[in-house]
Each structure stands twice: as C-alpha cells, then as structure tokens.
Short mmCIF file of C-alpha atoms and ligand atoms in Angstrom, two decimals:
data_model
loop_
_atom_site.label_atom_id
_atom_site.label_comp_id
_atom_site.label_asym_id
_atom_site.label_seq_id
_atom_site.Cartn_x
_atom_site.Cartn_y
_atom_site.Cartn_z
CA MET A 1 119.54 105.58 49.20
CA ASN A 2 120.72 102.52 47.30
CA SER A 3 117.67 100.33 47.53
CA ARG A 4 116.03 101.49 44.28
CA LYS A 5 117.32 99.26 41.49
CA LEU A 6 116.40 98.90 37.85
CA LEU A 7 115.74 95.26 36.97
CA MET A 8 117.42 94.66 33.61
CA ILE A 9 117.64 90.86 33.65
CA PRO A 10 115.91 88.61 31.11
CA GLY A 11 112.91 88.15 33.34
CA PRO A 12 111.36 89.08 35.61
CA ILE A 13 111.46 92.61 34.22
CA GLU A 14 110.32 96.09 35.21
CA PHE A 15 106.54 96.06 35.04
CA GLU A 16 104.21 98.93 34.11
CA ASN A 17 102.78 100.69 37.18
CA GLU A 18 99.29 100.29 35.76
CA VAL A 19 99.77 96.52 35.67
CA LEU A 20 101.09 96.36 39.22
CA GLN A 21 98.36 98.63 40.52
CA SER A 22 95.66 96.55 38.85
CA MET A 23 96.63 93.64 41.11
CA ALA A 24 96.32 95.63 44.33
CA ILE A 25 92.64 95.00 44.85
CA PRO A 26 90.71 92.67 47.14
CA THR A 27 90.76 89.22 45.55
CA LEU A 28 87.54 88.24 43.84
CA SER A 29 86.06 84.77 43.88
CA HIS A 30 87.24 82.80 40.86
CA ILE A 31 83.58 82.36 39.93
CA ASP A 32 82.62 86.01 40.39
CA PRO A 33 81.03 87.22 37.12
CA ASP A 34 83.45 90.17 37.02
CA PHE A 35 86.42 87.80 37.20
CA ILE A 36 84.89 85.41 34.67
CA ALA A 37 84.70 88.35 32.24
CA VAL A 38 88.37 89.18 32.89
CA PHE A 39 89.39 85.55 32.30
CA GLU A 40 87.39 85.32 29.11
CA ASN A 41 88.93 88.53 27.77
CA SER A 42 92.45 87.49 28.80
CA LEU A 43 92.12 84.24 26.83
CA LYS A 44 91.02 86.23 23.80
CA LEU A 45 93.75 88.87 24.13
CA LEU A 46 96.42 86.18 24.58
CA LYS A 47 95.41 84.69 21.24
CA ASP A 48 95.50 88.19 19.71
CA VAL A 49 99.07 88.71 20.96
CA CYS A 50 100.12 85.35 19.45
CA GLN A 51 98.12 86.22 16.32
CA CYS A 52 96.20 82.97 16.51
CA PRO A 53 92.46 83.71 16.48
CA SER A 54 91.48 80.07 15.93
CA GLY A 55 93.70 78.74 18.74
CA GLN A 56 92.90 77.49 22.21
CA GLY A 57 94.40 79.47 25.06
CA PHE A 58 95.37 78.09 28.47
CA ILE A 59 96.10 80.34 31.44
CA VAL A 60 97.29 78.34 34.42
CA ALA A 61 99.12 79.09 37.68
CA GLY A 62 102.74 78.09 37.11
CA THR A 63 105.83 79.18 35.22
CA GLY A 64 107.19 78.85 31.71
CA THR A 65 108.52 75.40 32.51
CA LEU A 66 104.98 74.28 33.31
CA ALA A 67 103.81 75.65 29.94
CA MET A 68 106.58 73.60 28.27
CA ASP A 69 105.58 70.57 30.33
CA MET A 70 101.92 71.01 29.44
CA ALA A 71 102.57 70.99 25.69
CA ALA A 72 104.86 67.97 25.99
CA GLY A 73 102.68 65.99 28.38
CA ASN A 74 99.52 66.42 26.33
CA LEU A 75 100.99 65.78 22.89
CA VAL A 76 103.61 63.09 23.48
CA GLU A 77 102.82 59.40 23.83
CA ALA A 78 105.47 56.87 24.75
CA GLY A 79 107.67 56.01 21.77
CA ASP A 80 106.82 59.13 19.72
CA LYS A 81 109.75 60.46 17.75
CA VAL A 82 110.53 64.09 18.61
CA LEU A 83 113.15 66.48 17.26
CA VAL A 84 114.49 69.23 19.51
CA VAL A 85 116.37 71.99 17.70
CA SER A 86 118.49 73.36 20.51
CA THR A 87 120.33 76.66 20.70
CA GLY A 88 121.26 76.37 24.38
CA TYR A 89 120.05 75.79 27.92
CA PHE A 90 116.30 75.82 27.32
CA GLY A 91 116.44 73.58 24.27
CA LEU A 92 118.19 70.95 26.36
CA ARG A 93 115.60 71.45 29.12
CA TYR A 94 112.86 70.79 26.57
CA ALA A 95 114.55 67.56 25.53
CA GLU A 96 114.57 66.42 29.18
CA ILE A 97 110.88 67.25 29.61
CA LEU A 98 109.92 65.39 26.42
CA LYS A 99 111.90 62.31 27.48
CA ARG A 100 109.95 62.17 30.76
CA TYR A 101 106.84 61.44 28.71
CA GLY A 102 108.55 58.61 26.86
CA ALA A 103 109.44 60.50 23.70
CA ASP A 104 112.28 59.17 21.57
CA VAL A 105 114.17 62.47 21.33
CA ASP A 106 116.81 63.51 18.81
CA ILE A 107 118.62 66.75 19.56
CA LEU A 108 120.03 68.90 16.80
CA GLU A 109 122.34 71.31 18.59
CA SER A 110 123.69 74.57 17.26
CA GLU A 111 127.20 75.84 17.76
CA VAL A 112 127.18 78.13 20.79
CA GLY A 113 125.94 81.58 19.75
CA HIS A 114 124.56 80.39 16.41
CA ILE A 115 121.34 78.85 15.17
CA VAL A 116 121.08 75.46 13.48
CA PRO A 117 121.10 76.10 9.69
CA ILE A 118 117.65 75.52 8.23
CA ASP A 119 119.05 73.03 5.67
CA ASP A 120 120.39 70.86 8.49
CA ILE A 121 116.95 70.87 10.13
CA GLU A 122 115.30 69.89 6.85
CA LYS A 123 117.80 67.09 6.28
CA GLN A 124 117.10 65.74 9.76
CA ILE A 125 113.30 65.89 9.35
CA LYS A 126 113.41 64.33 5.90
CA SER A 127 115.23 61.24 7.05
CA ASN A 128 113.07 60.58 10.13
CA ASN A 129 109.45 60.18 10.97
CA TYR A 130 108.98 62.85 13.63
CA LYS A 131 105.66 63.56 15.27
CA ILE A 132 106.84 66.76 16.98
CA LEU A 133 109.53 69.40 16.52
CA ALA A 134 110.26 71.67 19.49
CA PHE A 135 112.54 74.70 19.52
CA THR A 136 113.28 77.81 21.52
CA HIS A 137 112.40 81.07 19.77
CA VAL A 138 114.81 83.22 21.80
CA ASP A 139 117.27 81.20 23.80
CA THR A 140 117.79 83.14 27.01
CA SER A 141 121.14 81.47 27.62
CA THR A 142 122.75 82.70 24.40
CA ALA A 143 120.59 85.62 23.19
CA VAL A 144 120.07 83.88 19.88
CA LEU A 145 116.87 84.28 17.85
CA ASN A 146 115.68 81.37 15.74
CA ASP A 147 114.00 81.89 12.38
CA ALA A 148 110.61 80.66 13.59
CA LYS A 149 108.85 81.29 10.29
CA SER A 150 111.25 79.07 8.30
CA ILE A 151 111.21 76.31 10.92
CA GLU A 152 107.42 76.37 10.94
CA ALA A 153 107.38 76.10 7.16
CA LEU A 154 109.32 72.85 7.50
CA GLY A 155 106.82 71.63 10.10
CA LYS A 156 104.02 72.26 7.61
CA LYS A 157 105.88 70.71 4.67
CA TYR A 158 106.65 67.47 6.52
CA ASN A 159 103.47 67.36 8.59
CA VAL A 160 105.26 67.59 11.94
CA LEU A 161 103.60 69.25 14.97
CA THR A 162 105.63 72.24 16.13
CA ILE A 163 106.10 73.64 19.61
CA LEU A 164 107.67 77.07 19.99
CA ASP A 165 109.12 77.97 23.38
CA GLY A 166 108.25 81.66 23.40
CA VAL A 167 109.01 82.33 27.06
CA CYS A 168 111.60 84.94 26.08
CA SER A 169 109.93 86.13 22.89
CA VAL A 170 106.12 86.38 23.06
CA ALA A 171 105.12 90.08 22.95
CA GLY A 172 108.72 91.05 22.16
CA GLU A 173 109.62 89.27 18.91
CA GLU A 174 107.26 88.85 15.97
CA ILE A 175 105.13 85.70 16.13
CA LYS A 176 102.32 85.03 13.68
CA GLN A 177 101.21 81.74 15.10
CA GLU A 178 98.32 81.02 12.76
CA GLU A 179 99.87 82.34 9.56
CA TRP A 180 103.18 80.58 10.19
CA GLY A 181 101.43 77.38 11.29
CA ILE A 182 102.87 77.02 14.80
CA ASP A 183 100.95 74.31 16.65
CA VAL A 184 101.76 75.34 20.19
CA VAL A 185 103.23 78.54 21.59
CA VAL A 186 104.26 78.29 25.24
CA THR A 187 105.21 81.27 27.36
CA ALA A 188 105.08 82.79 30.82
CA SER A 189 104.00 86.05 32.40
CA GLN A 190 107.25 87.54 33.68
CA LYS A 191 109.04 88.59 30.49
CA ALA A 192 107.76 90.61 27.55
CA VAL A 193 104.17 89.72 28.50
CA GLY A 194 104.76 92.14 31.36
CA VAL A 195 103.16 90.51 34.42
CA PRO A 196 104.89 89.33 37.64
CA PRO A 197 105.96 85.66 37.69
CA GLY A 198 103.32 83.01 38.24
CA LEU A 199 101.44 82.34 35.01
CA ALA A 200 102.02 79.55 32.49
CA LEU A 201 100.51 80.57 29.15
CA VAL A 202 99.82 78.33 26.17
CA VAL A 203 98.12 78.84 22.82
CA ALA A 204 97.44 75.58 20.99
CA SER A 205 96.22 75.23 17.40
CA GLN A 206 93.12 73.17 16.68
CA ASN A 207 95.48 70.65 15.09
CA ALA A 208 97.29 70.26 18.43
CA ILE A 209 93.99 69.91 20.29
CA LYS A 210 92.90 67.22 17.81
CA THR A 211 96.18 65.36 18.38
CA PHE A 212 95.51 65.50 22.13
CA GLU A 213 91.92 64.29 21.69
CA ASN A 214 93.07 61.35 19.58
CA ARG A 215 95.54 60.08 22.18
CA LYS A 216 95.54 56.35 22.78
CA SER A 217 96.99 56.62 26.29
CA PRO A 218 95.99 58.93 29.16
CA VAL A 219 98.16 61.96 29.94
CA SER A 220 100.54 60.86 32.66
CA ASN A 221 100.77 64.23 34.41
CA TYR A 222 97.75 65.13 36.55
CA TYR A 223 98.20 68.91 36.89
CA SER A 224 99.13 69.51 33.23
CA ASP A 225 96.43 67.29 31.73
CA TRP A 226 94.25 69.17 29.23
CA THR A 227 91.46 66.72 30.09
CA ASN A 228 91.25 68.76 33.29
CA TRP A 229 91.98 72.21 31.86
CA LEU A 230 90.26 72.29 28.48
CA PRO A 231 86.71 72.28 29.93
CA ILE A 232 87.72 75.05 32.34
CA MET A 233 89.09 77.29 29.58
CA GLN A 234 86.03 76.61 27.45
CA ALA A 235 83.73 77.41 30.37
CA TYR A 236 85.45 80.77 30.95
CA GLU A 237 85.21 81.46 27.21
CA ASN A 238 81.48 80.87 27.49
CA ARG A 239 81.28 83.11 30.56
CA GLN A 240 80.43 80.20 32.83
CA ALA A 241 81.76 79.39 36.27
CA SER A 242 84.00 76.37 36.51
CA TYR A 243 86.74 74.93 38.69
CA PHE A 244 89.68 72.58 38.46
CA GLY A 245 92.55 74.38 40.26
CA THR A 246 92.09 77.82 41.79
CA PRO A 247 93.20 80.43 39.25
CA PRO A 248 95.62 83.14 40.48
CA VAL A 249 92.89 85.78 40.35
CA ASN A 250 94.98 88.94 40.87
CA LEU A 251 97.67 87.83 38.40
CA ILE A 252 95.04 87.20 35.74
CA ILE A 253 93.58 90.67 36.37
CA ALA A 254 97.11 92.01 35.79
CA LEU A 255 97.45 89.85 32.68
CA GLU A 256 94.34 91.35 31.13
CA LYS A 257 95.68 94.84 31.85
CA SER A 258 99.09 94.08 30.36
CA LEU A 259 97.71 92.38 27.24
CA LYS A 260 95.51 95.44 26.65
CA LEU A 261 98.55 97.73 26.92
CA ILE A 262 100.49 95.49 24.50
CA LEU A 263 97.71 95.56 21.92
CA ASN A 264 97.15 99.30 22.41
CA GLU A 265 100.80 99.90 21.58
CA GLY A 266 100.23 97.80 18.45
CA LEU A 267 102.13 94.59 17.78
CA GLU A 268 104.16 96.03 14.88
CA ASN A 269 105.15 99.07 16.95
CA ARG A 270 106.07 96.85 19.85
CA PHE A 271 108.22 94.49 17.78
CA ASN A 272 109.94 97.48 16.16
CA ARG A 273 110.61 99.05 19.56
CA HIS A 274 112.22 95.79 20.69
CA LYS A 275 114.28 95.70 17.48
CA ARG A 276 115.53 99.23 18.14
CA ALA A 277 116.33 98.35 21.75
CA GLY A 278 118.19 95.20 20.70
CA LYS A 279 120.15 97.02 18.01
CA ALA A 280 121.00 99.91 20.36
CA MET A 281 122.25 97.55 23.07
CA ARG A 282 124.32 95.44 20.67
CA GLU A 283 125.90 98.51 19.09
CA ALA A 284 126.66 99.96 22.53
CA ILE A 285 128.36 96.75 23.63
CA LYS A 286 130.35 96.50 20.40
CA ALA A 287 131.44 100.15 20.66
CA LEU A 288 132.82 99.30 24.10
CA GLY A 289 134.95 96.66 22.45
CA LEU A 290 133.16 93.65 23.94
CA GLU A 291 132.16 90.60 21.97
CA LEU A 292 128.60 89.31 21.78
CA PHE A 293 127.49 85.74 22.30
CA SER A 294 125.09 85.94 19.35
CA LYS A 295 127.51 86.05 16.47
CA ASN A 296 125.47 87.71 13.80
CA ASP A 297 122.94 90.51 13.79
CA GLU A 298 120.17 88.67 11.90
CA THR A 299 120.06 85.89 14.49
CA ALA A 300 120.52 88.12 17.54
CA ALA A 301 117.61 88.34 19.97
CA ASN A 302 115.98 91.69 20.53
CA THR A 303 114.70 90.91 24.02
CA LEU A 304 118.12 90.39 25.61
CA THR A 305 121.83 90.78 24.91
CA ALA A 306 124.64 88.52 26.09
CA PRO A 307 128.08 90.21 26.06
CA LEU A 308 131.33 88.42 26.85
CA TYR A 309 133.48 89.97 29.56
CA PRO A 310 136.82 91.42 28.54
CA LYS A 311 139.70 89.06 29.28
CA ASN A 312 140.52 88.63 32.98
CA MET A 313 137.47 90.50 34.24
CA ASP A 314 136.19 89.28 37.60
CA ALA A 315 132.52 88.47 36.86
CA LYS A 316 131.43 88.74 40.48
CA ALA A 317 133.13 92.10 41.03
CA PHE A 318 131.64 93.45 37.80
CA LEU A 319 128.06 92.48 38.68
CA GLN A 320 128.55 93.81 42.21
CA ILE A 321 129.56 97.25 40.95
CA VAL A 322 126.67 97.23 38.49
CA GLY A 323 124.32 96.45 41.38
CA ASP A 324 125.86 99.06 43.67
CA ASN A 325 125.12 101.60 40.94
CA GLY A 326 121.44 100.73 40.77
CA ILE A 327 121.12 98.22 37.94
CA VAL A 328 120.50 94.49 38.22
CA LEU A 329 122.01 92.39 35.43
CA ALA A 330 122.18 88.60 35.12
CA GLY A 331 125.26 86.38 34.98
CA GLY A 332 125.80 83.71 32.35
CA LEU A 333 123.50 80.70 32.20
CA LEU A 334 125.31 78.05 30.18
CA PRO A 335 126.88 76.02 33.00
CA GLU A 336 130.33 75.54 31.49
CA LEU A 337 130.60 79.14 30.23
CA LYS A 338 128.70 81.08 32.85
CA ASN A 339 131.69 83.07 34.11
CA ILE A 340 132.70 84.41 30.73
CA TYR A 341 129.55 86.40 29.95
CA PHE A 342 126.61 88.32 31.36
CA ARG A 343 123.07 89.02 30.21
CA ILE A 344 121.04 92.20 29.84
CA GLY A 345 117.25 91.97 29.48
CA HIS A 346 115.53 94.71 27.47
CA MET A 347 111.95 93.78 26.90
CA GLY A 348 108.40 94.72 27.79
CA SER A 349 108.17 98.30 28.95
CA VAL A 350 111.89 99.01 28.36
CA ASN A 351 112.59 102.60 27.31
CA LYS A 352 115.44 104.89 26.36
CA ALA A 353 116.11 105.93 29.94
CA ASP A 354 116.48 102.28 30.99
CA LEU A 355 118.93 101.58 28.15
CA LEU A 356 121.00 104.72 28.81
CA ALA A 357 121.20 104.03 32.52
CA THR A 358 122.16 100.41 31.93
CA VAL A 359 124.89 101.11 29.41
CA GLY A 360 126.18 103.99 31.57
CA VAL A 361 126.49 101.71 34.58
CA ILE A 362 128.12 98.95 32.49
CA GLU A 363 130.70 101.53 31.41
CA THR A 364 131.32 102.49 35.04
CA ALA A 365 131.73 98.88 36.15
CA LEU A 366 134.11 98.10 33.29
CA LYS A 367 136.24 101.13 34.12
CA ARG A 368 136.32 100.35 37.85
CA ASN A 369 137.53 96.87 36.96
CA GLY A 370 140.45 98.28 35.04
CA TYR A 371 139.07 98.07 31.52
CA LYS A 372 140.12 100.97 29.29
CA HIS A 373 137.53 102.65 27.10
CA GLU A 374 136.38 106.15 26.33
CA LEU A 375 133.55 106.96 28.75
CA GLY A 376 130.29 107.62 26.94
CA ILE A 377 131.18 105.67 23.81
CA GLY A 378 128.52 103.04 24.57
CA THR A 379 125.77 105.41 25.65
CA ALA A 380 126.32 107.39 22.43
CA GLN A 381 125.21 104.30 20.49
CA VAL A 382 121.97 104.12 22.49
CA LEU A 383 121.31 107.76 21.63
CA LYS A 384 122.04 107.02 17.99
CA HIS A 385 119.97 103.85 17.62
CA PHE A 386 117.04 104.24 20.00
N1 PMP B 401 112.24 78.92 28.17
C1 PMP B 401 112.93 80.07 28.04
C2 PMP B 401 113.37 80.49 26.68
C3 PMP B 401 113.19 80.84 29.18
O1 PMP B 401 113.86 81.98 29.04
C4 PMP B 401 112.75 80.41 30.43
C5 PMP B 401 113.01 81.22 31.68
N2 PMP B 401 114.17 81.93 31.72
C6 PMP B 401 112.04 79.21 30.51
C7 PMP B 401 111.80 78.51 29.35
C8 PMP B 401 111.53 78.69 31.79
O2 PMP B 401 110.60 79.57 32.32
P1 PMP B 401 110.31 79.62 33.90
O3 PMP B 401 111.58 80.07 34.55
O4 PMP B 401 109.22 80.64 34.00
O5 PMP B 401 109.91 78.27 34.32
#
C-alpha cells in the first residue's frame, strides 16, 4: 500500500477534489453557450484574483513559460532596453526569452538566497532608458519573495512597463495588480491557482495593451501573438463564439471552479493562510537545525521552502526515503547547487495535516540518514505556528 503519495513539490500540487471532479465530464464544444459562459466568468475571476478589474485576461493552453513568452513577445520590439531583476533560475529564463525577441537585456542579479536591494534597482533604472522591467515574484529555485509593491512603485516613477512572473505566487502571495501598477502578471494553472498543468494565464493592464497596439513591427511569434488572441478573449467576454486555437475545455471548467473556491476563501484569508504555512515550515526546518536558502524571514516565500541538507547528506537517499514514506518533495533547481538543497511546496489547498505529515517524514528521512535530532522537534513548530 505505498502508491498513495502526498505531492508537496512547488507545482504541480495537491488539487481540491471539487476541482478535479469538475473536469470529469463529457467535453463540451468550445462554442457551446454553457462553455462560453464558463470562459467569460473565468476571465473575470482571474482578474479578481489578481485584483485588476480594468485588466485584460488571457487564458491559453500552455504552461507558465508560454505566459512569460506571451508577455515578452507582445511587448518587446527589437532593440528595446529591458531590465531583468533576477533572484535565480526563472529570472535568468526570462532574460533568455526576452533576448529571443531582440531585447537589449541587462540583468541585475541578487546574491543567492537574497533579493536585489531596491536602491540598486532604482540606481540601475535611473541611469538607463528601459522600456520594460521583468522580475520573478517568488523564485521557485531559491524560495525568495521579491517586494513586488516597491518594485512596481519604481516602474511607475520611471515610466517603465513591468512584468511580474507570478507562476509561483498568484493566489498564494498578495498581489494588487491595479493598485500597485503592475502592467502584466503572468502565471500558470498548476501552483496556487489550483488546477492541473496546462493553462498559461496572463492579466495585462490597459497600458500594456496600448503598448502592444502601438507596435511598429509585427509580433514574431505566431502562437503567442495577441493579434490572434485578443479578439478571442474579447469575444468570450461578450459571450460570443470565436476560435483561434482550441481551448482546453475541461481545464477551463476546472479553472472556473478553482477561482471560485479561491475567492470564496477570501484573498486576505488565503494570503494569511499561506503566510502561516510558510512561517510554520521555516520554523520547523530551523528547529531541526537546517539552514534555509532564503536568508531572511521578510524576503522568504510563503508558497515554498528551500532547506539546505545537513553536511554530507546523500540527497538521492534522502528523497528516496521521503518518497517511500508517502511524500513527494523536489530536489534543488539551481544547476550548480542542486545537490545541496531540496524544496517543499506548500500552496493552494495545503492544510495542517499536509504540513505535519511532511515535516514528520522529513524528520524520519534525516534520522535514517544518520542525522541526529530530537524526533518531533520540527512537527512541534507546525503545531505552534499553523
Ligand atoms: N516561473 C516560475 C517562478 C516558476 O516557478 C515556473 C515553474 N516552476 C515557471 C516560471 C515556468 O512555468 P512552467 O513550468 O509552467 O512552464
């Protein structure tokens, strides 16, 4: 009986049964009036979750990388100056994507496990003429949380378009897209949004749409091109049938269900629950005597935690024992450091039972690998903080 495992990686995550069950229906036509109503509502609810009522939503078959690609491909023209504020793996990926569209990219990189100080970002923006600033809200490779509000304030002050990679943060960490002035939020279905992998999600401000409409050159990516997708999204919003690429009907039905659950929980409640989960996991890991990748609590992500292994721990053996005990955790992601740390996802529907089980199994795997700690000292922190 060892086939039932709890998926505690930073995406995909454990999904709500209601969401999974909502998909298990005969697929409707993408122009069926019932589906059109679901699509229209999903676009609206997505904007509600990003707190951007005046924005333009895009729901497209794909992954988070496609959402990143879509924002880059539609906003960048060859030669545009772009600043990427990078905290790890996905910041560097964004730089690569932007370069593909001819952007002249500067990368401001943080020290591993830290964010780039806001003064350094301001200094960099001040002395250059950037069109776009892109950054990762929660970097899934380091479990670091950027101060999105302060970065956005700089975007506003210096009139730079901002793109927030929210793949590991939307519906888990606070985002007030409209109030903070974020031009584009990109995300995906499989993390805190709570829907199986397969949806690229974007909310663009009217400012971003205007920038796209004023392009001098055509978008060089066919599938991502908003020239193709904008009329489709607008048609669904007006409850009209339309077609460019077949929408993943059952996934969008699940998206509507999950977005409703998110908003029923209440965004403040949800962000606070993630904060409690993040705090509980960090305190549990610290009580076990392990170091965290994210060096300080204010800039630590609440959707995942990245602990360093104790010295001389065999990463493969550790993850194997964790798996044999019913929990799936992720290894490290930064290529040169991937064997010195592991990652625990705790987002979406995560609850106390998930956290207790996960920390309990981490304790078991540490002990079996020869690490000395008092059993229960980590789980006690979950009980205290969650
Ligand atoms: N950005 C971040 C912050 C991510 O965590 C991920 C996925 N781990 C991506 C982008 C890419 O998303 P996807 O794997 O869905 O393409």
